[in-house]
mmCIF file with all atom_site columns, C-alpha atoms in Angstrom:
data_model
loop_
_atom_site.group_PDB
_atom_site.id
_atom_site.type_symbol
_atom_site.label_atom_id
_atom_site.label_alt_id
_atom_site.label_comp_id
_atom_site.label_asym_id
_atom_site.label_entity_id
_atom_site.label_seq_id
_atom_site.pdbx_PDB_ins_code
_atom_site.Cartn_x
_atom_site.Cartn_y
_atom_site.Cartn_z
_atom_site.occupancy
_atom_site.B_iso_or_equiv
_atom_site.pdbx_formal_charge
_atom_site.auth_seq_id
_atom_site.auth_comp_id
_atom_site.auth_asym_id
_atom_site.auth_atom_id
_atom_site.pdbx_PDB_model_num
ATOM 1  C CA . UNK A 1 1  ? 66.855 -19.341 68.243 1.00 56.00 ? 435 UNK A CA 1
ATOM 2  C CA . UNK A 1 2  ? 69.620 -19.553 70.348 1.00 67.00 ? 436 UNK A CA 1
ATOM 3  C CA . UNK A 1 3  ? 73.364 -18.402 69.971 1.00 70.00 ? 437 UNK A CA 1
ATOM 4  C CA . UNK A 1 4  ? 75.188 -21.682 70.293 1.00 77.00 ? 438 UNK A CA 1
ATOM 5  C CA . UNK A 1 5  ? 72.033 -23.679 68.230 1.00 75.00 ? 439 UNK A CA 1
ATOM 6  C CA . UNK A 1 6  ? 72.390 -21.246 65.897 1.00 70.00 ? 440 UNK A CA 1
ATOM 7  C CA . UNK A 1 7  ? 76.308 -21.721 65.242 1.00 72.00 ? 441 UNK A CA 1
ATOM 8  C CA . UNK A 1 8  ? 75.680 -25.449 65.330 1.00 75.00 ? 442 UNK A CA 1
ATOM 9  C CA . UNK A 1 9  ? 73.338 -24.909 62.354 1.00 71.00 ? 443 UNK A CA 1
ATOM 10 C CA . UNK A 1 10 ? 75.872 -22.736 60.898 1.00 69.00 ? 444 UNK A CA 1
ATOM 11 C CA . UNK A 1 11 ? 78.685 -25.490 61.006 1.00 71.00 ? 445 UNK A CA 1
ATOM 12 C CA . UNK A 1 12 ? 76.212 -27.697 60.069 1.00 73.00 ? 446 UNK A CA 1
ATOM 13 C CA . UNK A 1 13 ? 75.729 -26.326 56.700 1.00 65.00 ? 447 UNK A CA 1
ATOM 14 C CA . UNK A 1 14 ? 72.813 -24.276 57.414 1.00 64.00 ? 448 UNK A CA 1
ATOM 15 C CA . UNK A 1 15 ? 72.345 -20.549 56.250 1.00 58.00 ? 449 UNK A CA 1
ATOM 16 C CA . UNK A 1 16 ? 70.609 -18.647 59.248 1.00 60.00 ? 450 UNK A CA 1
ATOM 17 C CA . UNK A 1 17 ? 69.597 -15.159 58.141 1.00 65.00 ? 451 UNK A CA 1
ATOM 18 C CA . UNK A 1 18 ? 68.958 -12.057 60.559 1.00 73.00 ? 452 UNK A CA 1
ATOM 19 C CA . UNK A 1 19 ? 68.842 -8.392  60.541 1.00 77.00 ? 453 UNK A CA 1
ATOM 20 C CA . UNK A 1 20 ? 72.140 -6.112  60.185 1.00 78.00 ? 454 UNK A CA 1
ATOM 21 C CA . UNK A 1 21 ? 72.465 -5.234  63.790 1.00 78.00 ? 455 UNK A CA 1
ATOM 22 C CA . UNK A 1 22 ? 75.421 -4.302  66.048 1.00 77.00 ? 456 UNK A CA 1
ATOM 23 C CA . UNK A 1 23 ? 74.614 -7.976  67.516 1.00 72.00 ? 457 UNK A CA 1
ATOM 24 C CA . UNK A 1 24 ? 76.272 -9.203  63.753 1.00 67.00 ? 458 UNK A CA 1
ATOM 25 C CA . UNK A 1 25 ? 79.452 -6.724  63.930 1.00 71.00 ? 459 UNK A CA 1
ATOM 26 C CA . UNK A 1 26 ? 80.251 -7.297  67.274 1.00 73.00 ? 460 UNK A CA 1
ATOM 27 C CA . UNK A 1 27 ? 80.018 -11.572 66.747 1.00 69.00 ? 461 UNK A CA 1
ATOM 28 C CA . UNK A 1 28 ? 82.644 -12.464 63.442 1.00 62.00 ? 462 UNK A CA 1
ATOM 29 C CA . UNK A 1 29 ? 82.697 -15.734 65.331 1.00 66.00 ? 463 UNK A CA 1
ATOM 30 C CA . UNK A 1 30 ? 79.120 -16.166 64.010 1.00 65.00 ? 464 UNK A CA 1
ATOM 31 C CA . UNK A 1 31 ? 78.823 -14.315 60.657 1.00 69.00 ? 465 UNK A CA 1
ATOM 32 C CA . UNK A 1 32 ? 81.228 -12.540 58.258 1.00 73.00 ? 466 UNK A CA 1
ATOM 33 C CA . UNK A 1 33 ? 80.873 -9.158  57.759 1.00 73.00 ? 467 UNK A CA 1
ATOM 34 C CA . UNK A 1 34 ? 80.302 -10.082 53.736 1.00 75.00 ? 468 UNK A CA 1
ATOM 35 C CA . UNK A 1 35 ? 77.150 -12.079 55.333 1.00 75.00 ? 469 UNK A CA 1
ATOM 36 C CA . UNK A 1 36 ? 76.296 -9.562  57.382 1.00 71.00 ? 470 UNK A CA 1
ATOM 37 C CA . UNK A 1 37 ? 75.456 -7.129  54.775 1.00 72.00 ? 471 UNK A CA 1
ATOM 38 C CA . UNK A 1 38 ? 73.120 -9.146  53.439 1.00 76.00 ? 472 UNK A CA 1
ATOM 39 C CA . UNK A 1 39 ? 71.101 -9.132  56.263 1.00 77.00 ? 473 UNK A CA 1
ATOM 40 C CA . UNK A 1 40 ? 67.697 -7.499  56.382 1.00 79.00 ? 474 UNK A CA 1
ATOM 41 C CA . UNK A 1 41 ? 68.057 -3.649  57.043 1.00 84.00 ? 475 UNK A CA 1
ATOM 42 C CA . UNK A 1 42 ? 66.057 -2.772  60.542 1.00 85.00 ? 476 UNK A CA 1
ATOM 43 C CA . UNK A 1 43 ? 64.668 0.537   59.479 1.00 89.00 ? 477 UNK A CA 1
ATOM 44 C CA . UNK A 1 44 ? 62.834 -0.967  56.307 1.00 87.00 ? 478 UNK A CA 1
ATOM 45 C CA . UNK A 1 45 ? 61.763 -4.049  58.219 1.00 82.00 ? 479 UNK A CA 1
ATOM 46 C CA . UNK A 1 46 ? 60.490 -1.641  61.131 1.00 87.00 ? 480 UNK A CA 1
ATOM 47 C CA . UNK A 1 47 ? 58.863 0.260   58.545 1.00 88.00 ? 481 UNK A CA 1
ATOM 48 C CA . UNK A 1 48 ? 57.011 -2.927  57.039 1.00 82.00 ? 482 UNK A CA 1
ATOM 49 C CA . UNK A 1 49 ? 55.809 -3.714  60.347 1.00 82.00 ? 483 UNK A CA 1
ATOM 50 C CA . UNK A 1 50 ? 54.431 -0.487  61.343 1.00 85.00 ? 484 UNK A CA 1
ATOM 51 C CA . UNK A 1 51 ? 52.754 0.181   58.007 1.00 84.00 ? 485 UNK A CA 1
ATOM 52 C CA . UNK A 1 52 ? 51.227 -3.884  58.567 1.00 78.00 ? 486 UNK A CA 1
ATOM 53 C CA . UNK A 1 53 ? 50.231 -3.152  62.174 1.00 79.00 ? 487 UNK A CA 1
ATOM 54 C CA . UNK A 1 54 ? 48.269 0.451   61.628 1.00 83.00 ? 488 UNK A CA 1
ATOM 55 C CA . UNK A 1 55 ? 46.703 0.250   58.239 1.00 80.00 ? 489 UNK A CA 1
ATOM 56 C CA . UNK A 1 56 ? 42.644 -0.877  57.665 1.00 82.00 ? 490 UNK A CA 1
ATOM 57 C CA . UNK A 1 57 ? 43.809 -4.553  57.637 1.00 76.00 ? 491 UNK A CA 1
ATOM 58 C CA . UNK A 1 58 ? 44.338 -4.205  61.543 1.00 73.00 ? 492 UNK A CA 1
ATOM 59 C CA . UNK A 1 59 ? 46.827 -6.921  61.653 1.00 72.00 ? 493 UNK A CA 1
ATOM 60 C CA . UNK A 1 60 ? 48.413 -8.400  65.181 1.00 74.00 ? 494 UNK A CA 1
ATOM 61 C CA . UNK A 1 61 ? 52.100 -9.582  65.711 1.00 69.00 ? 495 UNK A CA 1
ATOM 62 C CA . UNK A 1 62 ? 50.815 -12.860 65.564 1.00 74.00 ? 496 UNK A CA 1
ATOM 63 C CA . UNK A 1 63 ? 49.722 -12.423 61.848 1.00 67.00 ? 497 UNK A CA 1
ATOM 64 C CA . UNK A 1 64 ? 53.362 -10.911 60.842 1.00 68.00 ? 498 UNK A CA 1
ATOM 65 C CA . UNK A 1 65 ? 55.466 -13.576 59.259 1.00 71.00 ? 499 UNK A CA 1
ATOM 66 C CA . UNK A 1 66 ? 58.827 -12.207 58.153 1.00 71.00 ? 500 UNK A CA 1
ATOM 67 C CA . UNK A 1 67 ? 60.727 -13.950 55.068 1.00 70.00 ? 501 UNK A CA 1
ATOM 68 C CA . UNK A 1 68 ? 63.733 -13.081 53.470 1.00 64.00 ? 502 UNK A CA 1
ATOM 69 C CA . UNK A 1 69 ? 63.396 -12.079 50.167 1.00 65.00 ? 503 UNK A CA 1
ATOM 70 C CA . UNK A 1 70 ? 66.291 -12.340 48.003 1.00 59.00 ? 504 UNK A CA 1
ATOM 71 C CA . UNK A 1 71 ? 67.583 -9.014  45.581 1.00 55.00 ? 505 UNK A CA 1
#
């Protein structure tokens, strides 16, 4: 999704999720830093998708659908 689609959404009322990234701390203009924490953390999703991608299941990227679960 684009930047400027994205902060449309955003105004709009919608609540666009992401990972905590440098992208997020380096754009307050797009999320709060509160927000940003909340974020999915890279090294556990990276994790996820490694485990997903080299286990007996054999699973491609195209099978990988990421949600956000909520803690």
């Amino acid at each position: 999704m684009g930047y400027e689609l994205t902060k449309q959404l955003i105004a709009d009322g919608w609540f666009v999720a992401g990972i905590d990234t440098a992208f997020y701390r380096d754009s307050r203009d797009y999320v709060s830093e509160e927000k940003q924490h909340t974020f999915m953390d890279p090294g556990e999703l990276a994790r996820v998708i490694l485990f997903n991608l080299v286990n007996d299941a054999n699973l491609t990227v195209s099978d990988i659908l990421i949600e956000r679960s909520y803690r």
